[in-house]
Coordinates of C-alpha atoms and ligand atoms in Angstrom, one line a residue:
X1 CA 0.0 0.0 0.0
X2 CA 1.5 3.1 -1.1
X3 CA -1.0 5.6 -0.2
X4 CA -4.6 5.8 2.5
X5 CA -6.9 8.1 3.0
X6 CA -8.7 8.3 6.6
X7 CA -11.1 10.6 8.1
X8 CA -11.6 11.7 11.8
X9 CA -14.3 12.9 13.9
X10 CA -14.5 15.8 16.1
X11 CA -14.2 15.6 20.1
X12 CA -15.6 16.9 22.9
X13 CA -13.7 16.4 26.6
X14 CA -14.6 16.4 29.8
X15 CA -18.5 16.8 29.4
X16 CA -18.4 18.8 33.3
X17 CA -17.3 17.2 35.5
X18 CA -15.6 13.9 33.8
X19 CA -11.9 15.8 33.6
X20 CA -9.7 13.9 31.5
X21 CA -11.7 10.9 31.5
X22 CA -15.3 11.4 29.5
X23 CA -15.7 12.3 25.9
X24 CA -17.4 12.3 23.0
X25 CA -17.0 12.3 19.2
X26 CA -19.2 15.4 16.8
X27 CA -19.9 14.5 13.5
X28 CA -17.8 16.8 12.3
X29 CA -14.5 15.6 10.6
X30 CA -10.6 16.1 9.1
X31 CA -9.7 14.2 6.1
X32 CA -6.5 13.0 5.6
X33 CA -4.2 11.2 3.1
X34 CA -0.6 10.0 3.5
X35 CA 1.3 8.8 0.7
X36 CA 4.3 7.8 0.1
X37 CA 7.1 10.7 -1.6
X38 CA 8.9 13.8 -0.6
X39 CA 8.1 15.3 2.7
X40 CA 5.0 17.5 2.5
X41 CA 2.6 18.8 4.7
X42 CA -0.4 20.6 3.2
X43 CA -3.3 21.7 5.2
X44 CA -6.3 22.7 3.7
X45 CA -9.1 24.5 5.6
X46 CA -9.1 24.7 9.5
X47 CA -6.0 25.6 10.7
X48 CA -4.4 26.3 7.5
X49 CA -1.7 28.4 8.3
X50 CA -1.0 27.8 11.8
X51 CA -0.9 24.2 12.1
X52 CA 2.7 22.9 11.5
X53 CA 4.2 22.2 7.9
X54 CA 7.0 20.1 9.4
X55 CA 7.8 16.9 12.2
X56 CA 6.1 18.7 14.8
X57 CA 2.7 18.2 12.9
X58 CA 0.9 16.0 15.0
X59 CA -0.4 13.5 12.0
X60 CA 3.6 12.8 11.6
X61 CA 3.6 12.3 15.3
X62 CA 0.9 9.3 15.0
X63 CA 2.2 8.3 11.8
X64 CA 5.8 7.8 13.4
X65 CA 4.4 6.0 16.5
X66 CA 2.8 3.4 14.0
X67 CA 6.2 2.6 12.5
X68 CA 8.0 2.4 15.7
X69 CA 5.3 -0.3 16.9
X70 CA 5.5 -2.0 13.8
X71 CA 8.6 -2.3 13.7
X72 CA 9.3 -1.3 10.3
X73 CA 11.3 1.3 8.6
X74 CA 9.6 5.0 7.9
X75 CA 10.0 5.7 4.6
X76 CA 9.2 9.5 3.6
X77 CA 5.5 10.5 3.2
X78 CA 3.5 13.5 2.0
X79 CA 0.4 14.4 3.8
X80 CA -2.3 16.0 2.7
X81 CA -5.3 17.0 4.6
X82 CA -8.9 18.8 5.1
X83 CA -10.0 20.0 7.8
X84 CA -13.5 21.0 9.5
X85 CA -12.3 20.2 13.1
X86 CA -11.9 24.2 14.0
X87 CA -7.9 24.1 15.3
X88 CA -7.0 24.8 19.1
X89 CA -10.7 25.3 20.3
X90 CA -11.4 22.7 22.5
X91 CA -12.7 20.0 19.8
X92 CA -10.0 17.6 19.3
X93 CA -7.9 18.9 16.9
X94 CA -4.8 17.0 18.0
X95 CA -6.7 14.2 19.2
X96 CA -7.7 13.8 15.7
X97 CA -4.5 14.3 14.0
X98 CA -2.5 11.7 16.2
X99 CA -5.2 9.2 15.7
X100 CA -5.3 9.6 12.0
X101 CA -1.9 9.7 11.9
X102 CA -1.7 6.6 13.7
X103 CA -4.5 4.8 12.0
X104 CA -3.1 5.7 8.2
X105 CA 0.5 4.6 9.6
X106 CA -0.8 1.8 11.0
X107 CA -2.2 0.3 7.2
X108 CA 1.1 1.6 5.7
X109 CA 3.4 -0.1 8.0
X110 CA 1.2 -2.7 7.6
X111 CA 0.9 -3.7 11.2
X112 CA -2.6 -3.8 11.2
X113 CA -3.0 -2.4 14.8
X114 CA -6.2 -3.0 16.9
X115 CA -8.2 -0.2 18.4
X116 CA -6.8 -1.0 21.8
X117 CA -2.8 -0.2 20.4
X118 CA -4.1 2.2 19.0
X119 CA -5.6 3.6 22.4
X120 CA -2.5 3.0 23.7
X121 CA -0.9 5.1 21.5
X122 CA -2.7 7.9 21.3
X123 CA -3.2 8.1 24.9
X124 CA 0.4 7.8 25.8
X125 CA 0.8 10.1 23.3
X126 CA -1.8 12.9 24.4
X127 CA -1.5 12.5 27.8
X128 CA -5.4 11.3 28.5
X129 CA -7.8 9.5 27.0
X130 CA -10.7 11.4 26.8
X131 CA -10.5 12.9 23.4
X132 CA -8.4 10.2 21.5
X133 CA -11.1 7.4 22.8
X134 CA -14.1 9.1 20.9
X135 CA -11.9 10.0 17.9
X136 CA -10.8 6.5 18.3
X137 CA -14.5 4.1 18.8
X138 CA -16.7 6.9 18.5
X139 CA -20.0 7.7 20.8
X140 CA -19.3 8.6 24.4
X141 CA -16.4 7.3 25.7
X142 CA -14.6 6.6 29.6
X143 CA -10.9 6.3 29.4
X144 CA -8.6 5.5 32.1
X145 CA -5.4 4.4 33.2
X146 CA -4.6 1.3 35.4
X147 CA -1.7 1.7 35.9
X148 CA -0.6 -0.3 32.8
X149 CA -2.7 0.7 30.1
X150 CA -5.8 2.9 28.8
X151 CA -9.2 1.0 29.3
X152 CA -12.3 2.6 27.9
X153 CA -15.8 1.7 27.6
X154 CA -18.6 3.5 26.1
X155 CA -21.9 5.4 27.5
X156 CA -25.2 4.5 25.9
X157 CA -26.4 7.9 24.7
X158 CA -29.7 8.8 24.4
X159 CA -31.3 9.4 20.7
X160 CA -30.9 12.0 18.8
X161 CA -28.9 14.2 21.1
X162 CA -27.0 17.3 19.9
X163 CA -24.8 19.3 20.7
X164 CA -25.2 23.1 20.1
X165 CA -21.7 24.9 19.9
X166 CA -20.1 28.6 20.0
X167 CA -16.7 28.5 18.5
X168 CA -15.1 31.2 19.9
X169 CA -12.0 32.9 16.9
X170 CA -9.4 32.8 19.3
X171 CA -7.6 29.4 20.1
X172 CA -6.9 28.4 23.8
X173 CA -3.5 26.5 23.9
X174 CA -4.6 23.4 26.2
X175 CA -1.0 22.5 27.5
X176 CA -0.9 26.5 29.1
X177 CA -4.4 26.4 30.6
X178 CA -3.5 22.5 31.8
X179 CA -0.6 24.3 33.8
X180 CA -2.8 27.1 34.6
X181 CA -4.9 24.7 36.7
X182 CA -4.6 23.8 40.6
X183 CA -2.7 21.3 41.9
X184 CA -4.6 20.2 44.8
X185 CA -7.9 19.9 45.3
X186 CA -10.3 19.7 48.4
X187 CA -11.5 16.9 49.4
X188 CA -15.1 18.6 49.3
X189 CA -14.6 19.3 45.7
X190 CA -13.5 16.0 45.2
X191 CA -17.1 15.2 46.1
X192 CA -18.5 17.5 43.8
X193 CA -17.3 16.1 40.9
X194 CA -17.6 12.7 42.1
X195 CA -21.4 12.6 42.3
X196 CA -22.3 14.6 39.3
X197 CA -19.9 12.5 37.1
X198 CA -21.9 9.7 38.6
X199 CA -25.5 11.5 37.9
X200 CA -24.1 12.3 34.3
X201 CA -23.2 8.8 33.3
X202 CA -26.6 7.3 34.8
X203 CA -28.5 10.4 33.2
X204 CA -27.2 9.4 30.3
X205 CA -27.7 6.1 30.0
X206 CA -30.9 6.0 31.4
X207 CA -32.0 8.8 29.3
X208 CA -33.1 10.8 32.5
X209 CA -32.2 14.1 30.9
X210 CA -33.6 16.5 33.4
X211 CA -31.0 15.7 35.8
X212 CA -28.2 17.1 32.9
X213 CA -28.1 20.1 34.2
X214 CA -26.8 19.3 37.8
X215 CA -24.8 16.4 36.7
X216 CA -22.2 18.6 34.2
X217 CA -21.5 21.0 37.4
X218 CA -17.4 21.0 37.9
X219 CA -15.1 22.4 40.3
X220 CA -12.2 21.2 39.0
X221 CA -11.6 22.8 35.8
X222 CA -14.1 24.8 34.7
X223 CA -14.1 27.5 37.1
X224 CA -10.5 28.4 36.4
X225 CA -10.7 28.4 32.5
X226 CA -13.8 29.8 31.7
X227 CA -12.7 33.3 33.7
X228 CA -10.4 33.5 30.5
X229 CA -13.3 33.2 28.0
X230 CA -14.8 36.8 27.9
X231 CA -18.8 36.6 27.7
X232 CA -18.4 32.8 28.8
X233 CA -21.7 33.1 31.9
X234 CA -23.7 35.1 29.4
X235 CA -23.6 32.7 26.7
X236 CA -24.0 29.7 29.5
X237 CA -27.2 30.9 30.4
X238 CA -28.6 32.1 27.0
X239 CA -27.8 28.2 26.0
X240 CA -29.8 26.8 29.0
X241 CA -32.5 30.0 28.4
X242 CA -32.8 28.7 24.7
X243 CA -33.7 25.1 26.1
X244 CA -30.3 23.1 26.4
X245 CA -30.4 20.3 29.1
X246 CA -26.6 21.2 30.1
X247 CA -23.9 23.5 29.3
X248 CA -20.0 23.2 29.4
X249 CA -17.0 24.3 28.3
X250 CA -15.8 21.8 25.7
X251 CA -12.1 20.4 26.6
X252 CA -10.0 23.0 27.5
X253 CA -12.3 26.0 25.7
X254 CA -13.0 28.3 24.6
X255 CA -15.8 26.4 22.5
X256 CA -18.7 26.9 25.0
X257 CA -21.4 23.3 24.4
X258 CA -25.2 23.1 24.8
X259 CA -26.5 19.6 24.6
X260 CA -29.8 19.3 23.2
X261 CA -32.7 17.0 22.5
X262 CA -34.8 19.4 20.6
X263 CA -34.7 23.3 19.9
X264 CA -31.4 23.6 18.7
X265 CA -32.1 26.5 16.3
X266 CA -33.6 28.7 19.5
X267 CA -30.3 27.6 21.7
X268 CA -27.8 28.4 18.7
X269 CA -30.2 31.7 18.1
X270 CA -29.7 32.7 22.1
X271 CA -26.1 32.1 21.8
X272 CA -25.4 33.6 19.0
X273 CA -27.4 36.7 20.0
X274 CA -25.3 36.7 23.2
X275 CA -22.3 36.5 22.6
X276 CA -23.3 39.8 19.8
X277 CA -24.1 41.7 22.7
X278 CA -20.7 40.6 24.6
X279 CA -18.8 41.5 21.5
X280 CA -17.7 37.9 21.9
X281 CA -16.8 37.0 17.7
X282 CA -17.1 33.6 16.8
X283 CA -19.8 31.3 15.5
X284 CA -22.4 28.8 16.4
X285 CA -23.3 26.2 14.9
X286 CA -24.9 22.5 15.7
X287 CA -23.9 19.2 15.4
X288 CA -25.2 15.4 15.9
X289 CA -23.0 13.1 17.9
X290 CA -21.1 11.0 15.8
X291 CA -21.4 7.1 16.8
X292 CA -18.7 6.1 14.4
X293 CA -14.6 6.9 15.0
X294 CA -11.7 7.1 12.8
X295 CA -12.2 5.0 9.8
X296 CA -10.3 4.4 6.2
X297 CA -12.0 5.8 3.1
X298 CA -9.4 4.7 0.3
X299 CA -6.7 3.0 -0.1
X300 CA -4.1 2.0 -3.3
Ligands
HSE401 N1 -9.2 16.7 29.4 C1 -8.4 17.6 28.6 C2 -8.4 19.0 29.4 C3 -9.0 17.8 27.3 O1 -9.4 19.4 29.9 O2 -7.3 19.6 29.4 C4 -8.3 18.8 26.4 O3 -9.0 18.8 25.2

């Protein structure tokens, strides 16, 4: 095989309270194709421009870790890709890139890797699991570490849940607002997220949606990084005026995410209109959950 092409869904970290261990994939993807030849990177759409042209591109990153498992030599590629995922906003933008990276050099390599290496990979990779599992098996995903490797299972969703986002134009650089973070954390807070990551895993899988908006509450993360995202309460509650069941800062910002189950053109409308009156620019749009993960689209 001398060239693939794989595409790669949107993610969404953290969900409240689950920090850096609940996610969920958008359907909302980067396409990308690696083929053997010169070094090139070429990035079309999202992030065009800013994302890196050379080795510290994150598709080379994933691409190289697929060799190195494999064992085989890395011959020189050219990558070419298409991106919707909007870059450095808190929706998986290097998630995706590692894991299609790892996924295309996994069929060139031809190790063949299963979705758990792959896990592995992207995970050790990333740091946490909770966007590269979604990008990964798709749907909503737990990831954690036992102290060997990634495990992950997957929430049952209920249907036809949305989620309504504002894209803020500025990008929030997760590894700074990671260290930005405390380091300790009260035992009462502990609590806090404890139970409502409880409640938001049994809301959702027992499609008891009124208890949402209690059970994406955080004190861990959110609190600190959404003081950095200028309009961020406003637009909170115009989402949960507009109808949304719960509200959160997806991954690290400054994308601010309603999830709906119905009026998602009045929650977009409310957010839009206040983040206008914040003189907050960005955009909103809305976006089914994607139950399907990385995948190959062609290959010669
Ligand atoms: N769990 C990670 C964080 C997600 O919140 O930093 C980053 O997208």
């Amino acid at each position: 095989m001398k060239s693939v092409t794989v595409i790669v869904p949107a993610t969404s970290a953290n969900l409240g309270p689950g920090f850096d261990c609940i996610g969920m994939a958008l359907d909302l993807w980067n396409e990308l194709t690696v083929t053997e030849g010169d070094f090139n990177i070429d990035t079309k759409g999202e992030g065009h421009g800013d994302i890196p042209s050379d080795s510290r591109n994150l598709i080379v990153t994933g691409v190289e870790a697929a060799f190195l498992e494999s064992g085989k030599e890395l011959p020189k590629f050219s990558y070419e890709s298409t991106n919707k995922i909007p870059y450095s906003r808190g929706l998986g933008s290097s998630s995706a890139a590692i894991v299609s990276g790892l996924l295309a050099g996994s069929l060139l390599s031809g190790a063949n890797l299963d979705n758990e290496t792959i896990l592995r990979l992207a995970a050790d990779i990333e740091g946490h699991p909770d966007n590269v599992a979604p990008a990964i098996y798709g749907g909503c995903r737990i990831g954690v570490h036992d102290g060997n490797t990634w495990i992950t299972d997957c929430i049952n969703l209920p249907k036809n849940l949305n989620a309504v986002l504002f894209i803020p134009k500025f990008y929030i650089d997760t590894h700074q607002s990671r260290a930005a973070l405390p380091d300790h954390i009260s035992r009462a807070d502990v609590v806090y997220n404890l139970g409502r990551v409880a409640l938001l895993v049994n809301s959702l899988s027992n499609n008891h949606l009124n208890l949402l908006e209690t059970a994406i509450e955080d004190k861990i993360h959110q609190p600190f990084r959404s003081a950095n995202i200028p309009g961020y309460r406003a637009i909170t509650r115009a989402a949960k005026k507009g109808g949304a069941l719960g509200v959160f800062l997806s991954g690290s910002g400054p994308t601010i995410l309603g999830l709906t189950h119905g009026r998602e053109i009045t929650v977009e409308y409310e957010m839009a209109e206040a983040a206008r009156l914040a003189r907050v620019e960005g955009e909103c749009i809305t976006v089914p959950i994607s139950y399907k993960g990385v995948a190959v689209i062609k290959k010669s």
